[in-house]
Structures are given as structure tokens and as C-alpha cells.
XYZ file of C-alpha atoms in Angstrom:
500
model
C 131.184 41.278 150.743
C 128.846 44.244 150.345
C 125.624 44.287 152.333
C 122.450 43.987 150.269
C 119.094 45.293 151.469
C 116.325 42.804 150.789
C 113.461 45.299 150.424
C 112.975 47.513 147.400
C 113.634 51.268 147.673
C 110.193 52.878 147.305
C 108.709 56.330 146.787
C 105.546 57.904 148.176
C 103.793 57.410 144.825
C 103.909 53.642 145.401
C 101.595 53.866 148.427
C 98.019 54.811 149.239
C 96.156 55.238 152.512
C 93.221 52.950 153.293
C 90.277 54.677 155.028
C 89.450 53.898 158.639
C 86.133 54.522 160.364
C 85.540 58.269 160.339
C 84.159 59.138 163.755
C 81.751 62.031 164.189
C 84.506 64.052 165.859
C 86.785 63.510 162.828
C 86.013 66.792 161.114
C 88.684 69.210 159.781
C 88.057 71.904 162.409
C 88.960 69.365 165.139
C 92.247 68.358 163.521
C 95.434 69.620 165.180
C 98.558 69.752 163.013
C 100.849 70.870 165.834
C 103.992 68.748 166.033
C 107.233 68.604 168.057
C 110.301 70.220 166.508
C 113.079 69.105 168.887
C 113.881 66.216 171.229
C 112.181 65.765 174.580
C 112.013 63.308 177.460
C 109.197 60.830 177.956
C 106.415 62.410 179.999
C 107.446 65.929 178.988
C 106.594 68.132 176.032
C 108.946 69.330 173.340
C 110.340 72.796 174.218
C 109.814 73.833 170.590
C 106.734 72.978 168.527
C 105.414 74.144 165.191
C 101.731 74.661 164.486
C 101.766 73.087 161.031
C 104.148 70.244 160.071
C 105.866 72.114 157.242
C 109.251 73.868 157.105
C 110.984 75.518 154.165
C 114.258 74.184 152.775
C 117.708 75.592 153.497
C 118.076 76.985 149.978
C 119.003 80.284 148.345
C 115.957 80.003 146.093
C 113.540 79.362 148.959
C 114.279 80.606 152.472
C 115.137 84.231 153.137
C 113.618 86.585 155.727
C 110.556 87.229 153.547
C 109.678 83.540 153.331
C 110.458 83.103 157.038
C 108.016 85.847 158.038
C 105.252 84.614 155.741
C 105.565 80.961 156.780
C 105.811 81.697 160.516
C 102.644 83.781 160.252
C 100.952 80.630 158.910
C 102.333 78.398 161.666
C 105.361 76.860 159.935
C 109.088 77.549 160.115
C 111.810 78.564 157.676
C 115.466 77.623 157.872
C 117.298 80.603 156.345
C 119.957 79.443 153.906
C 123.595 79.357 155.022
C 125.319 79.605 151.618
C 125.871 83.329 152.204
C 128.155 85.461 154.384
C 127.622 85.065 158.119
C 126.693 88.744 158.523
C 123.935 88.677 155.918
C 122.405 85.459 157.275
C 122.390 86.936 160.785
C 120.712 90.099 159.452
C 117.958 87.971 157.905
C 117.376 86.289 161.264
C 117.246 89.700 162.983
C 114.720 90.962 160.463
C 112.367 88.090 161.283
C 112.804 88.468 165.042
C 112.174 92.215 164.854
C 108.969 91.686 162.925
C 105.875 91.850 165.075
C 102.544 90.740 163.707
C 100.728 93.956 162.977
C 103.803 96.090 163.771
C 105.473 96.993 160.471
C 108.960 98.447 160.087
C 108.497 101.211 157.519
C 110.127 100.478 154.170
C 109.102 103.809 152.597
C 110.953 106.711 154.172
C 112.041 110.202 153.089
C 113.243 113.474 154.656
C 111.404 116.819 154.672
C 113.882 118.074 152.066
C 112.918 115.441 149.508
C 110.449 116.401 146.771
C 107.095 115.237 145.446
C 109.033 113.589 142.604
C 110.815 111.456 145.219
C 107.464 110.547 146.758
C 106.081 109.423 143.400
C 109.232 107.409 142.610
C 109.236 105.709 146.032
C 105.552 104.840 145.744
C 106.180 103.242 142.332
C 109.113 101.269 143.745
C 107.441 99.916 146.913
C 103.760 100.095 146.005
C 103.067 101.708 149.382
C 101.243 105.039 149.608
C 102.141 105.782 153.243
C 105.612 107.309 153.589
C 107.269 108.073 156.914
C 109.154 111.388 157.006
C 112.131 111.217 159.347
C 115.077 113.499 160.033
C 117.496 111.181 158.250
C 115.167 109.383 155.835
C 115.556 106.026 157.582
C 113.016 103.662 159.128
C 114.233 104.482 162.650
C 114.970 108.206 162.403
C 113.178 110.918 164.352
C 109.595 111.029 163.080
C 108.726 114.455 161.636
C 105.587 113.632 159.688
C 103.706 111.338 157.341
C 102.792 111.543 153.668
C 99.816 109.693 152.231
C 97.982 110.022 148.914
C 95.594 112.451 150.642
C 98.381 115.006 151.185
C 98.990 115.917 147.557
C 97.427 116.070 144.094
C 99.738 115.513 141.167
C 97.577 117.707 138.955
C 98.080 120.703 141.237
C 101.462 120.222 142.951
C 104.734 120.777 141.048
C 107.042 117.762 141.266
C 109.795 119.893 142.797
C 107.618 120.799 145.803
C 109.455 119.966 149.064
C 107.909 117.266 151.226
C 107.875 119.579 154.228
C 105.375 121.807 152.422
C 102.618 119.179 152.100
C 103.319 116.433 154.652
C 101.150 115.966 157.732
C 103.530 117.259 160.434
C 104.278 115.401 163.652
C 102.318 117.959 165.671
C 99.154 116.905 163.817
C 99.725 113.150 164.089
C 98.125 110.713 166.507
C 100.775 108.241 167.654
C 101.532 105.684 170.367
C 104.655 104.950 172.398
C 106.830 101.843 172.523
C 105.210 99.104 174.617
C 101.670 99.564 173.301
C 99.997 96.231 172.555
C 98.553 95.417 169.167
C 95.071 95.357 170.672
C 95.563 98.844 172.140
C 96.986 100.139 168.859
C 94.020 98.796 166.931
C 91.625 100.424 169.403
C 93.327 103.774 168.805
C 93.043 103.297 165.034
C 89.314 102.624 165.282
C 88.633 105.331 167.885
C 90.402 108.031 165.867
C 89.376 106.723 162.437
C 92.995 106.337 161.323
C 94.480 104.323 158.485
C 97.931 104.297 160.064
C 99.270 104.682 163.620
C 102.998 105.404 164.123
C 104.735 103.811 167.131
C 107.652 105.868 168.514
C 110.103 105.690 171.415
C 110.596 108.356 174.096
C 113.023 110.226 171.793
C 110.452 110.417 168.967
C 112.353 107.789 166.971
C 110.082 105.806 164.646
C 109.784 102.140 165.533
C 106.769 100.744 163.675
C 103.643 101.579 161.747
C 100.344 99.846 162.512
C 97.818 99.804 159.657
C 94.059 99.439 159.772
C 94.184 96.942 156.890
C 96.479 94.617 158.861
C 93.815 94.082 161.532
C 91.923 91.662 159.323
C 95.180 90.052 158.223
C 96.128 89.361 161.837
C 92.752 87.732 162.478
C 93.301 85.507 159.424
C 96.494 83.993 160.900
C 95.499 82.303 164.174
C 98.362 79.778 163.856
C 101.203 82.313 163.979
C 104.361 80.675 165.314
C 105.589 82.887 168.145
C 108.309 82.597 170.765
C 107.897 83.463 174.456
C 108.379 87.151 173.645
C 105.644 87.144 171.001
C 108.186 87.315 168.184
C 108.002 85.162 165.062
C 110.153 82.034 165.197
C 112.885 81.353 162.660
C 115.501 78.667 161.986
C 118.821 78.828 160.178
C 121.099 76.431 158.351
C 124.772 75.972 159.219
C 127.633 73.988 157.681
C 130.446 71.859 159.075
C 133.196 74.323 158.166
C 132.618 77.764 159.695
C 130.175 76.791 162.458
C 132.396 78.180 165.228
C 131.980 81.660 163.738
C 128.512 81.300 162.208
C 126.634 79.811 165.162
C 127.505 82.592 167.682
C 126.375 85.237 165.173
C 123.062 83.449 164.590
C 122.483 82.912 168.318
C 123.160 86.607 168.969
C 120.656 87.451 166.226
C 117.988 85.473 168.101
C 117.664 82.307 166.009
C 115.313 79.718 167.548
C 116.768 76.525 166.066
C 119.644 75.487 163.821
C 120.083 72.677 161.297
C 123.280 71.319 159.807
C 122.777 71.523 156.058
C 124.387 68.531 154.373
C 123.503 66.060 151.650
C 125.013 63.294 153.791
C 124.778 63.638 157.568
C 126.301 60.265 158.486
C 129.768 61.820 158.940
C 132.231 62.584 161.717
C 132.269 66.247 160.592
C 128.586 66.540 161.432
C 129.046 64.824 164.780
C 131.821 67.289 165.664
C 129.606 70.245 164.671
C 126.629 69.123 166.754
C 128.722 68.245 169.789
C 130.589 71.580 169.694
C 127.267 73.440 169.732
C 125.946 71.304 172.590
C 129.095 71.790 174.671
C 129.517 75.492 173.884
C 125.928 76.376 174.830
C 125.274 73.775 177.531
C 122.581 72.125 175.415
C 120.497 75.318 175.278
C 120.865 75.894 171.524
C 118.763 73.435 169.529
C 120.282 71.914 166.391
C 119.052 69.302 163.931
C 121.223 66.983 161.866
C 121.024 65.122 158.590
C 120.479 63.952 156.030
C 120.302 60.194 156.617
C 118.280 57.359 155.069
C 118.616 54.422 157.445
C 118.645 53.225 161.046
C 122.422 53.481 161.459
C 122.529 57.075 160.259
C 119.723 58.079 162.615
C 121.298 56.430 165.658
C 124.663 58.049 164.908
C 123.167 61.549 164.915
C 120.893 60.770 167.880
C 123.919 59.786 169.975
C 125.765 62.871 168.732
C 123.034 65.006 170.294
C 120.910 66.044 167.324
C 117.594 67.589 168.411
C 115.888 66.357 165.241
C 117.063 64.290 162.294
C 116.436 65.092 158.655
C 115.706 62.135 156.335
C 116.308 61.956 152.586
C 119.115 61.762 150.030
C 118.546 62.433 146.349
C 114.753 62.790 146.436
C 114.521 66.555 145.859
C 113.138 67.812 142.567
C 116.408 69.631 141.733
C 118.749 67.077 143.340
C 120.836 64.777 141.132
C 122.925 63.131 143.842
C 121.597 59.705 142.887
C 122.487 60.269 139.234
C 125.932 61.645 139.977
C 127.046 59.418 142.856
C 124.645 56.482 142.909
C 123.834 57.233 146.535
C 120.376 57.620 148.057
C 117.173 55.797 148.815
C 113.503 55.999 147.919
C 112.022 58.564 150.291
C 109.157 56.413 151.571
C 111.476 53.518 152.445
C 113.907 55.905 154.151
C 111.181 57.500 156.291
C 109.700 54.147 157.284
C 113.064 52.746 158.476
C 114.189 55.903 160.276
C 110.808 56.274 161.994
C 111.118 52.698 163.276
C 114.614 53.510 164.573
C 113.265 56.667 166.232
C 110.556 54.691 168.023
C 113.051 52.014 169.057
C 115.382 54.707 170.453
C 112.476 56.261 172.363
C 111.522 52.938 173.971
C 115.147 52.285 174.917
C 116.152 55.729 176.225
C 112.912 57.613 176.920
C 114.091 60.352 174.550
C 111.922 61.224 171.553
C 113.807 62.700 168.597
C 111.525 64.110 165.858
C 112.335 63.278 162.258
C 111.889 65.542 159.249
C 111.135 64.097 155.799
C 113.145 66.099 153.264
C 112.401 65.437 149.571
C 110.246 63.196 147.446
C 107.055 65.281 147.694
C 105.346 65.533 144.298
C 101.662 65.754 145.275
C 100.027 67.177 148.392
C 98.849 63.727 149.490
C 102.490 62.651 149.716
C 102.756 64.960 152.725
C 100.030 63.047 154.548
C 101.711 59.767 153.639
C 105.043 61.016 155.006
C 103.347 61.958 158.291
C 101.504 58.636 158.469
C 104.767 56.779 157.879
C 106.309 58.455 160.913
C 107.657 61.870 159.911
C 106.972 64.565 162.512
C 107.334 67.347 159.960
C 108.274 67.852 156.318
C 110.877 70.073 154.636
C 109.858 71.465 151.242
C 111.810 73.318 148.575
C 110.009 73.279 145.217
C 106.635 73.693 146.950
C 107.622 77.023 148.550
C 109.803 78.240 145.655
C 106.655 78.784 143.562
C 105.230 81.551 145.732
C 105.485 85.340 145.790
C 107.346 85.168 149.081
C 110.324 83.172 147.789
C 113.381 85.347 147.017
C 113.741 84.496 143.308
C 112.640 86.375 140.215
C 109.249 85.838 138.594
C 109.634 85.560 134.829
C 107.309 85.138 131.886
C 108.249 82.333 129.508
C 105.852 82.006 126.602
C 102.349 82.332 128.040
C 103.289 81.172 131.509
C 104.809 82.766 134.584
C 107.572 80.888 136.371
C 109.972 81.404 139.253
C 113.649 80.558 139.218
C 114.645 77.561 141.345
C 118.100 76.060 141.737
C 119.668 73.443 143.962
C 122.260 74.101 146.613
C 124.448 71.573 144.825
C 124.355 73.530 141.557
C 127.157 75.725 140.279
C 124.822 78.695 140.663
C 124.595 78.179 144.434
C 128.215 77.110 144.769
C 127.440 75.708 148.210
C 130.405 73.352 148.370
C 130.180 73.205 152.182
C 126.973 71.202 151.879
C 128.910 68.430 150.157
C 131.939 68.657 152.436
C 134.245 65.654 152.068
C 137.012 67.154 154.151
C 139.138 68.280 151.196
C 139.821 71.491 149.310
C 137.240 74.259 149.106
C 135.737 73.516 145.699
C 132.989 71.710 143.820
C 134.261 69.019 141.475
C 130.810 68.253 140.059
C 127.216 69.365 140.477
C 124.627 67.566 142.594
C 121.795 69.979 141.776
C 120.298 71.688 138.749
C 119.231 75.236 137.789
C 115.562 75.323 136.758
C 112.148 77.008 136.819
C 108.962 76.122 138.679
C 105.445 77.243 137.716
C 104.490 80.443 139.527
C 101.619 79.788 141.958
C 100.814 83.121 143.656
C 100.641 83.868 147.374
C 101.912 81.401 149.934
C 98.887 81.569 152.255
C 96.340 80.957 149.488
C 98.100 77.775 148.380
C 99.061 76.627 151.862
C 95.450 76.822 153.050
C 94.426 74.418 150.272
C 97.248 72.001 151.089
C 96.448 71.969 154.801
C 92.762 71.396 154.001
C 93.725 68.303 151.998
C 95.913 66.983 154.815
C 93.149 67.482 157.398
C 90.488 65.903 155.174
C 92.675 62.845 154.562
C 93.432 62.507 158.271
C 89.686 62.542 158.990
C 89.168 59.743 156.459
C 91.841 57.806 158.310
C 90.075 58.325 161.637
C 92.674 60.676 163.123
C 92.545 64.201 164.551
C 96.275 64.541 165.338
C 99.518 63.529 163.680
C 100.361 61.122 166.497
C 96.970 59.449 166.144
C 97.436 59.226 162.387
C 100.721 57.384 162.888
C 98.985 54.877 165.159
C 95.868 54.173 163.113
C 96.965 54.731 159.504
C 96.624 51.756 157.155
C 98.875 51.910 154.115
C 98.938 49.755 150.994
C 101.383 49.318 148.140
C 99.991 50.094 144.694
C 100.738 48.664 141.286
C 101.691 50.754 138.261
C 98.278 50.091 136.681
C 96.393 51.110 139.823
C 98.269 54.417 139.730
C 96.828 54.979 136.252
C 93.407 54.006 137.531
C 93.681 56.643 140.264
C 93.757 59.516 137.773
C 91.269 60.605 135.141
C 91.034 57.880 132.504
C 88.845 56.635 129.660
C 87.199 60.042 129.255
C 87.660 63.022 126.961
C 88.603 65.976 129.143
C 87.018 69.326 128.416
C 89.326 72.190 127.598
C 88.913 74.993 130.122
C 86.886 77.923 128.854
C 88.314 81.241 130.069
C 84.878 82.869 129.727
C 83.364 80.533 132.329
């Protein structure tokens, strides 16, 4: 006879937090959102932590190198999508690891033989007015000069004028050599009243550009997530098919952590994948597993060696697994049970395995609920897909701007490996949809608001850390009518006046 769960499967929207005493030290500036990323022994600290409890989903429409750089600069982590060739995924990882806060790899480059017309066209394409002139026109060629908007006047220079005739030549440039620190580079910029400082190697090859305007930007990102070499951290997704080829390429590229991307992680294929990685790299390479929704699934992956476990099936905004297969669980119920299993495992073994809540987030306060219920960090797709930094197109539909957003289980993604059932290489039916999400602007602007809400709620709960929140949080179920009561009701809302 089938086993029947007695409790109802519930979502985050069915719960609210009850305030605790807010102590005088419970103010947002005292709240730490740092959280462990991978397993650790009792009495020790996790070897990998993130500075905010948010990671971006392993999706084509969300996590490329651009999102990874932007999110790591804010303290979070991206898992670059694996539904692409191994070489291109590894290149994305390399791009993040090569990025240094304040040190910019030039994306606007020409040769001395190019013309002013080429300068104008490149400026229109990239939006950048500083162009590096190298011997081969690449970002790492021998630096021969720079062109900025001060070097030419379109009203006086013919468009066929060669770059070498108006560029600022290398002999007139102030530059620094490889190994200079960002602080030293910024001092040179201020001392010499520069807008841009090139960084070269001993052979005059261009490495980076440091801009005056990035000084303030660097100061605005105190939570940057950096590895021991001061490089941004980045994760990557893998599947249970080509992991023996994909993992070595990602490790060589410098990836910090891996995650098996699967809609159902309670499988022998996932166990084999995790154990191969652990044996091949003597436990040095960190890898998360998932997704699961109950105690048994968590324990299976914990024993397999997973460094963290991802929780959630069917709760994503573009996921239709529950509709198609009738499999899944309300995200709140799943997190609560897996968190209890995690704590039980910790008491029994002395090993703490972080859990990641993946899916079910509709409102920002759901994130705080997920953390209070036991999640160590949260994976988000739709939330990040709305921003400039996601890799999809921004479109105008009617009077509104939107961004494209599709699931890894959709025909557009064709990520059949994520739904691997051990058979032929094909997708028999979709488990995700192709859609749009409202465009929301820059990641940092929106993320700052979200984090402010999380911190304010934690203060109301009497907590200044995620661990404290999980100990002191008081949570209540809500009725359908109390949900209505919680929004604006029984009033006539004013229509926004653009002139105000």
C-alpha cells in the first residue's frame, strides 16, 4: 500500500513570522547575512561561505559570466548553466576568475591602422569612450596607445583618418606594471589626474584598465565574494551524463564549487556523479546535490558525499513538473522537513550540511521565511532574470519592458540531461515553459532593497544572524482570509501620477 503523508503540503504564502523582542542591538547595520556554502565538521567553520544568502539558478536565462560577476560583487554566487558545450561553460568560469574588482579587461580595442569611423562604430556598439590600441586589436595585444573622446573632434576629423594619427601614443601614457594593487593604481590615477590607467606586463602586453569612475563603485561593494587569491568566486552546474569530461574542464578553469543540476536528485545516477568527483579529487572539489523534498532524499545525498543539498521540486515560476508528472511538494513543507533531517544528521555525525531552498519565492519576505525555516541559502531564477545582468534580451511589449525567461525543462533549453531517466538522449515532454518577466533594471539597485527587507524582518524577529533567526523565529500558519487582510483592502487606491 502506498505511503500517505499526514501533513498538508504548504507554500511560503501560508506562513507569517511573529515578532520577537527587538533588542537595541537588533538594527540592520548589525545584521550579518554571511552563511555556510558547503559541509563542515562540528567545531570548525565551512571552508566556503557566501556573504549574502542568495545564489542564482543554473539556467540559460539567468546565470552566465555577466550575472556571476555582478552577483559576486554583491556578495552572492552564481552557478553558471551547464546546458551548453563544456568549452563555453569553462570559458565563462575563466572570465569570472580573471575579473578583478577595479581591474577591467578591455572590451574596446583597435589597431593603429583602423580609422576614426571604426572608433565611432565601436563606441556605439559598446558605449565605452576609452579604446585600447594594440598591435593586433585584441584585449591582450601589445599596447601602442589609447583613444578617448578628447583625442578627436568629429566636426574636424575626416572619418577615414587613421587611428595612429590622433591616438595618445604609448610614449605619452602613464601606466603601471602587472602586480600593482588596486590601492596603488588608484593612487596613481589621483596623483596624475587620470581617467584611465593601463596595466601591462613586462612585454608591454595589455592586461587591464583601471578607471577613476570604478573607485567609487568598488567602495560601494564591501561584500564582494572573493577567493584566497582575491578573485571573484563562481559556481557551475553539471549533469549526470558527461561529468567525467565536464568536471575536469571546470576545475581547470578555476571553478569554486559545483552543483549537480537535476529536477530529481534522489537517484543512483546522482550518487555516482558525486562519488566520482569525491574520489577523483580526494574530496577537494566541492559539489552540491539535489533536488530533494524530504528526509530520505536528503540523507541519501548526504551519505553520497554532497557538500550541500538543494531542496525543491516543481516550485519554480517556470516549472511545470507537478502539472506534468504529479511529483513535487509545497516548498515550505519541503524546507521544514529537510532542515529537520539536516539538524538530525548534524547531531548524529557532527557534520553540518547546508541546504539551499530552490523555488517557491514569490515575494521578498518569502526569502526570510525560507531562512527562518532552516535554509542556509536560497537559489533564485525569476528574481535574477529580471535584471540588466541576466543574459536574455530586453523587449518592449505594449507599454512595458520585459526580459525573456525560460525553464531548463522547456523545449527552448532542450536540457534533457536535467531530467535524466537513464534512457535515450531526448525530451519526451516539457517540464518548463518559455515566458517573459517584467524588466526591473540593475541587479544591485534591486538587491539592496531586498536585503534591506530581510535585515529589517530579522531585527523584528530579534535576530542579527541567520543562525540566530533559525533559533528564535516564531512562525504561524495563516488562513486565506488573513492573507487578504494582509494586503491593501477596503480603500480606493490612488492612480500614480507621473508628474509627481
